[in-house]
CSV table of C-alpha atoms in Angstrom, one decimal:
chain,number,residue,atom,x,y,z
G,1,MET,CA,100.7,110.4,105.0
G,2,SER,CA,103.3,110.2,102.3
G,3,ASP,CA,102.5,111.3,98.9
G,4,ASP,CA,103.1,107.6,97.5
G,5,LEU,CA,101.3,106.0,100.6
G,6,ARG,CA,98.2,108.5,100.2
G,7,GLU,CA,98.1,107.5,96.3
G,8,THR,CA,98.3,104.0,96.8
G,9,ARG,CA,95.7,103.9,99.3
G,10,VAL,CA,93.0,106.1,96.7
G,11,LEU,CA,93.8,103.4,93.8
G,12,SER,CA,93.6,100.2,96.1
G,13,ALA,CA,89.9,101.8,97.4
G,14,VAL,CA,89.1,102.9,93.9
G,15,VAL,CA,89.9,99.4,92.6
G,16,SER,CA,88.3,97.4,95.3
G,17,LEU,CA,84.9,100.1,94.5
G,18,VAL,CA,84.7,99.7,91.1
G,19,ASP,CA,84.9,95.8,91.5
G,20,SER,CA,81.4,96.0,93.5
G,21,LEU,CA,80.2,97.6,90.5
G,22,LEU,CA,81.0,94.8,88.4
G,23,ASP,CA,79.4,92.3,91.0
G,24,ASP,CA,76.1,92.2,92.0
G,25,PHE,CA,75.9,94.7,94.7
G,26,ASP,CA,73.3,96.8,97.0
G,27,VAL,CA,73.6,100.2,96.4
G,28,VAL,CA,72.5,101.8,99.7
G,29,ASP,CA,75.6,99.4,101.2
G,30,LEU,CA,77.3,100.6,98.6
G,31,LEU,CA,77.0,104.1,99.1
G,32,THR,CA,77.8,103.5,103.0
G,33,GLU,CA,81.1,102.5,102.4
G,34,LEU,CA,82.1,105.4,100.4
G,35,THR,CA,81.4,107.4,102.7
G,36,GLU,CA,83.5,105.5,104.8
G,37,ARG,CA,85.9,105.7,102.0
G,38,CYS,CA,85.9,109.7,102.2
G,39,ALA,CA,86.6,109.9,106.0
G,40,GLU,CA,89.4,107.2,106.0
G,41,LEU,CA,91.2,108.9,102.3
G,42,LEU,CA,90.6,112.6,103.5
G,43,ASP,CA,91.2,112.3,107.1
G,44,ILE,CA,87.6,114.0,107.9
G,45,SER,CA,85.4,112.6,110.8
G,46,SER,CA,82.2,111.3,108.3
G,47,ALA,CA,80.5,111.8,105.2
G,48,GLY,CA,77.1,111.2,103.8
G,49,PHE,CA,75.1,111.1,100.5
G,50,LEU,CA,71.7,113.1,99.4
G,51,LEU,CA,70.0,112.0,96.4
G,52,ALA,CA,67.5,114.1,95.1
G,53,ASP,CA,63.6,112.5,94.1
G,54,PRO,CA,62.1,113.1,90.2
G,55,LEU,CA,60.4,116.7,92.1
G,56,ARG,CA,63.9,117.7,93.2
G,57,ARG,CA,63.5,116.9,97.0
G,58,LEU,CA,66.8,116.0,98.6
G,59,HIS,CA,66.5,112.8,100.5
G,60,LEU,CA,69.8,111.2,102.7
G,61,VAL,CA,70.7,107.7,101.2
G,62,ALA,CA,74.1,107.2,103.2
G,63,ALA,CA,76.1,108.4,105.8
G,64,THR,CA,78.9,107.3,108.2
G,65,SER,CA,77.4,107.9,111.5
G,66,GLU,CA,73.8,108.4,112.7
G,67,GLN,CA,75.2,111.6,114.2
G,68,THR,CA,76.1,112.4,110.5
G,69,ARG,CA,72.7,111.5,109.6
G,70,ASP,CA,71.1,113.7,112.4
G,71,LEU,CA,72.7,116.7,110.9
G,72,GLU,CA,72.0,115.8,107.3
G,73,LEU,CA,68.2,115.7,108.2
G,74,PHE,CA,68.4,118.8,110.1
G,75,GLN,CA,70.0,120.7,107.0
G,76,LEU,CA,66.8,119.3,104.7
G,77,GLN,CA,64.7,120.4,107.3
G,78,ALA,CA,66.1,123.9,107.7
G,79,GLU,CA,67.0,123.6,104.0
G,80,GLN,CA,69.9,125.5,104.2
G,81,GLY,CA,73.8,124.3,104.3
G,82,PRO,CA,76.5,122.9,101.7
G,83,CYS,CA,75.0,119.9,100.5
G,84,ILE,CA,71.5,122.4,99.6
G,85,ASP,CA,73.6,124.9,97.7
G,86,CYS,CA,75.5,122.7,96.2
G,87,TYR,CA,72.5,120.7,95.0
G,88,ARG,CA,70.9,123.8,93.6
G,89,THR,CA,74.2,125.7,91.7
G,90,GLY,CA,75.8,121.9,90.9
G,91,GLU,CA,78.9,123.3,92.0
G,92,PRO,CA,81.3,122.4,95.1
G,93,VAL,CA,80.7,124.6,98.0
G,94,VAL,CA,83.8,124.7,100.7
G,95,VAL,CA,83.3,125.8,104.2
G,96,PRO,CA,87.1,125.5,106.0
G,97,ASP,CA,85.3,127.4,109.2
G,98,ILE,CA,81.3,126.7,109.7
G,99,ALA,CA,81.6,129.6,112.5
G,100,THR,CA,81.7,132.2,109.8
G,101,GLN,CA,78.6,131.1,107.7
G,102,VAL,CA,76.1,132.1,110.6
G,103,ASP,CA,74.5,134.5,108.4
G,104,ARG,CA,74.7,132.5,105.3
G,105,TRP,CA,73.0,129.4,107.4
G,106,PRO,CA,71.4,131.1,110.3
G,107,ARG,CA,70.0,127.7,111.6
G,108,PHE,CA,72.0,125.2,110.1
G,109,ALA,CA,75.6,126.6,111.2
G,110,PRO,CA,74.9,126.3,114.5
G,111,ALA,CA,73.3,123.0,114.8
G,112,ALA,CA,76.6,121.6,112.9
G,113,ALA,CA,78.9,123.6,115.5
G,114,GLU,CA,76.8,122.3,118.4
G,115,ALA,CA,77.4,118.7,116.9
G,116,GLY,CA,81.2,119.3,117.1
G,117,PHE,CA,81.9,120.1,113.2
G,118,ALA,CA,84.6,122.8,112.2
G,119,ALA,CA,84.3,122.1,108.5
G,120,VAL,CA,81.8,121.2,106.2
G,121,HIS,CA,82.2,120.7,102.7
G,122,ALA,CA,79.7,119.5,99.9
G,123,LEU,CA,80.2,118.1,96.0
G,124,PRO,CA,77.8,117.2,93.3
G,125,MET,CA,77.0,114.4,92.0
G,126,ARG,CA,76.5,114.9,88.3
G,127,ALA,CA,75.4,112.4,85.4
G,128,ALA,CA,74.8,113.3,81.8
G,129,GLY,CA,74.4,117.0,83.1
G,130,VAL,CA,72.1,116.0,85.6
G,131,VAL,CA,72.7,116.9,89.5
G,132,LEU,CA,71.5,113.8,91.3
G,133,GLY,CA,72.7,115.1,94.5
G,134,ALA,CA,75.6,115.9,96.5
G,135,LEU,CA,78.0,114.3,99.0
G,136,ASN,CA,78.8,116.2,102.3
G,137,LEU,CA,82.4,115.9,104.1
G,138,PHE,CA,82.3,116.9,107.7
G,139,ASP,CA,85.0,117.5,109.8
G,140,THR,CA,85.7,118.6,113.8
G,141,ARG,CA,88.8,120.7,112.6
G,142,PRO,CA,88.4,124.1,110.5
G,143,GLY,CA,90.2,123.6,107.1
G,144,GLY,CA,89.7,123.7,103.4
G,145,LEU,CA,90.0,120.9,101.1
G,146,SER,CA,93.3,120.7,99.4
G,147,GLU,CA,93.4,119.6,95.1
G,148,ALA,CA,94.0,116.3,95.9
G,149,ASP,CA,91.3,116.5,98.6
G,150,ARG,CA,88.9,117.9,96.0
G,151,LEU,CA,89.5,115.0,93.3
G,152,VAL,CA,89.4,112.1,95.7
G,153,ALA,CA,86.2,113.3,96.8
G,154,GLN,CA,84.8,113.9,93.4
G,155,THR,CA,86.1,110.7,92.3
G,156,LEU,CA,84.1,109.0,95.1
G,157,ALA,CA,81.2,111.0,94.1
G,158,HIS,CA,81.2,109.9,90.5
G,159,ILE,CA,81.6,106.1,91.6
G,160,ALA,CA,78.4,107.1,93.6
G,161,CYS,CA,76.6,107.9,90.5
G,162,VAL,CA,77.4,105.0,88.5
G,163,ALA,CA,76.4,102.8,91.5
G,164,VAL,CA,72.7,104.8,91.1
G,165,LEU,CA,72.5,104.4,87.8
G,166,GLN,CA,74.3,101.2,86.9
G,167,GLU,CA,71.0,99.4,85.4
G,168,HIS,CA,70.5,102.6,83.2
G,169,PRO,CA,72.3,104.8,80.1
G,170,PRO,CA,72.9,108.2,82.6
G,171,THR,CA,70.4,110.2,80.7
G,172,ALA,CA,68.1,112.7,81.9
G,173,ALA,CA,65.5,110.6,80.7
G,174,THR,CA,66.3,107.3,82.5
G,175,VAL,CA,67.5,108.9,86.0
G,176,VAL,CA,64.2,108.2,87.6
G,177,SER,CA,63.6,105.2,87.9
G,178,PRO,CA,67.5,104.2,89.5
G,179,LEU,CA,66.6,107.1,92.1
G,180,ARG,CA,63.4,106.1,93.2
G,181,SER,CA,64.8,102.7,93.8
G,182,ALA,CA,67.9,103.6,96.1
G,183,LEU,CA,65.6,106.1,97.9
G,184,ILE,CA,62.9,103.1,98.6
G,185,GLY,CA,66.1,100.9,99.4
G,186,ARG,CA,67.2,103.6,102.1
G,187,VAL,CA,64.0,103.9,103.9
G,188,VAL,CA,63.4,100.2,104.1
G,189,VAL,CA,67.0,100.1,105.5
G,190,GLU,CA,65.7,102.9,108.4
G,191,GLN,CA,62.8,101.1,109.3
G,192,ALA,CA,64.8,97.9,109.8
G,193,LYS,CA,67.3,99.6,111.6
G,194,GLY,CA,64.9,101.6,114.2
G,195,PHE,CA,62.8,97.8,114.5
G,196,VAL,CA,66.6,95.8,114.9
G,197,SER,CA,67.3,98.9,117.5
G,198,GLU,CA,64.3,98.5,119.8
G,199,VAL,CA,63.8,95.0,119.7
G,200,LEU,CA,67.6,94.1,120.7
G,201,GLY,CA,68.0,97.5,122.7
G,202,VAL,CA,71.5,98.9,120.8
G,203,SER,CA,72.3,101.6,119.1
G,204,MET,CA,70.7,102.6,115.8
G,205,ASP,CA,74.7,102.6,114.5
G,206,GLU,CA,75.0,99.2,116.3
G,207,ALA,CA,71.4,98.1,114.5
G,208,PHE,CA,72.6,98.9,111.2
G,209,ARG,CA,76.3,97.2,111.6
G,210,LEU,CA,74.6,93.8,112.7
G,211,ILE,CA,72.0,94.3,110.1
G,212,ARG,CA,74.5,94.9,107.6
G,213,THR,CA,77.4,93.0,108.9
G,214,HIS,CA,74.6,89.7,108.3
G,215,SER,CA,73.9,90.3,104.8
G,216,ARG,CA,77.4,90.1,104.3
G,217,ALA,CA,78.0,87.0,105.5
G,218,HIS,CA,75.1,85.3,103.9
G,219,GLY,CA,75.8,87.1,100.6
G,220,GLU,CA,72.6,88.9,100.8
G,221,HIS,CA,72.1,92.4,99.9
G,222,LEU,CA,71.6,94.7,102.9
G,223,THR,CA,68.0,96.4,101.4
G,224,ASP,CA,66.7,92.6,101.1
G,225,VAL,CA,67.6,91.7,104.9
G,226,ALA,CA,65.8,94.8,105.8
G,227,ARG,CA,62.7,93.8,103.4
G,228,ARG,CA,62.5,90.4,105.3
G,229,LEU,CA,62.8,91.7,108.5
G,230,MET,CA,59.6,94.6,107.6
G,231,ARG,CA,57.5,92.3,105.6
G,232,ASP,CA,57.8,89.1,105.9
G,233,ARG,CA,57.1,87.5,109.2
G,234,HIS,CA,57.2,84.1,108.4
G,235,THR,CA,61.1,84.6,108.3
G,236,ARG,CA,61.7,87.7,110.6
G,237,PRO,CA,61.5,85.5,113.7
G,238,GLU,CA,64.9,83.7,112.5
G,239,LEU,CA,66.6,86.7,111.5
G,240,VAL,CA,66.0,88.6,114.5
G,241,ARG,CA,67.8,85.5,116.2
G,242,ALA,CA,70.8,85.6,113.9
G,243,LEU,CA,71.2,89.1,114.7
G,244,THR,CA,71.0,88.5,118.6
G,245,GLU,CA,73.3,85.9,118.2
G,246,LEU,CA,75.3,88.2,116.1
G,247,ALA,CA,75.2,90.9,119.1
G,248,HIS,CA,75.8,88.0,121.8
G,249,ARG,CA,78.5,86.0,119.8
G,250,GLU,CA,80.7,89.8,119.1
G,251,GLY,CA,80.4,91.0,122.7
G,252,ARG,CA,81.9,87.8,123.7
G,253,GLN,CA,84.5,88.5,121.9
């Protein structure tokens, strides 16, 4: 890809994401889109965002795929990996070859390799001197991050911070409420994914895509649709029918 074409794609992505911030948006949906943009713009396999709660415990809020989600959750369970180190130090972690990091991360490094990833990187999400979490990047090919790639990734991480803190000034005293809101939203979305996956007999990735497609087509927040699926017994049957019809309609195309 030429430098001019890459620059155009990056600027277009940034403009689109900033436009979303200026409109009514769903933070979980936007962070998921950010992971997809990361993969596209950096030519990597996948990405994920981890956010810290008020007790400084990291939680997954968005991932490009279910495979990435599983590895991110394993990283949290093992309490080791690039995102953990990035969050603790507030500094980027760039690992061009995960196979060389077994001594550093004896549980995470083999798990990442087994999942098919050769390179992993993490960049901090920081606002007003507070590290909110980290952006994880995964690739099936070994290799580092160029300065241009790192700048793009850090820019997307900054946009993620703005998305999380949109309703509050980014100071250490005010980050708790929006962080809690984002984390709760992600939990509800995960519950809805599992419910739709079981009811419709589809993969978790497909369940999430169906919920997301429905929410966007109807101008609803992703988390609002998820909450209706999990908590509103009156509208749930109608939603399930709509998702079933959507799956069948797309299957015929």
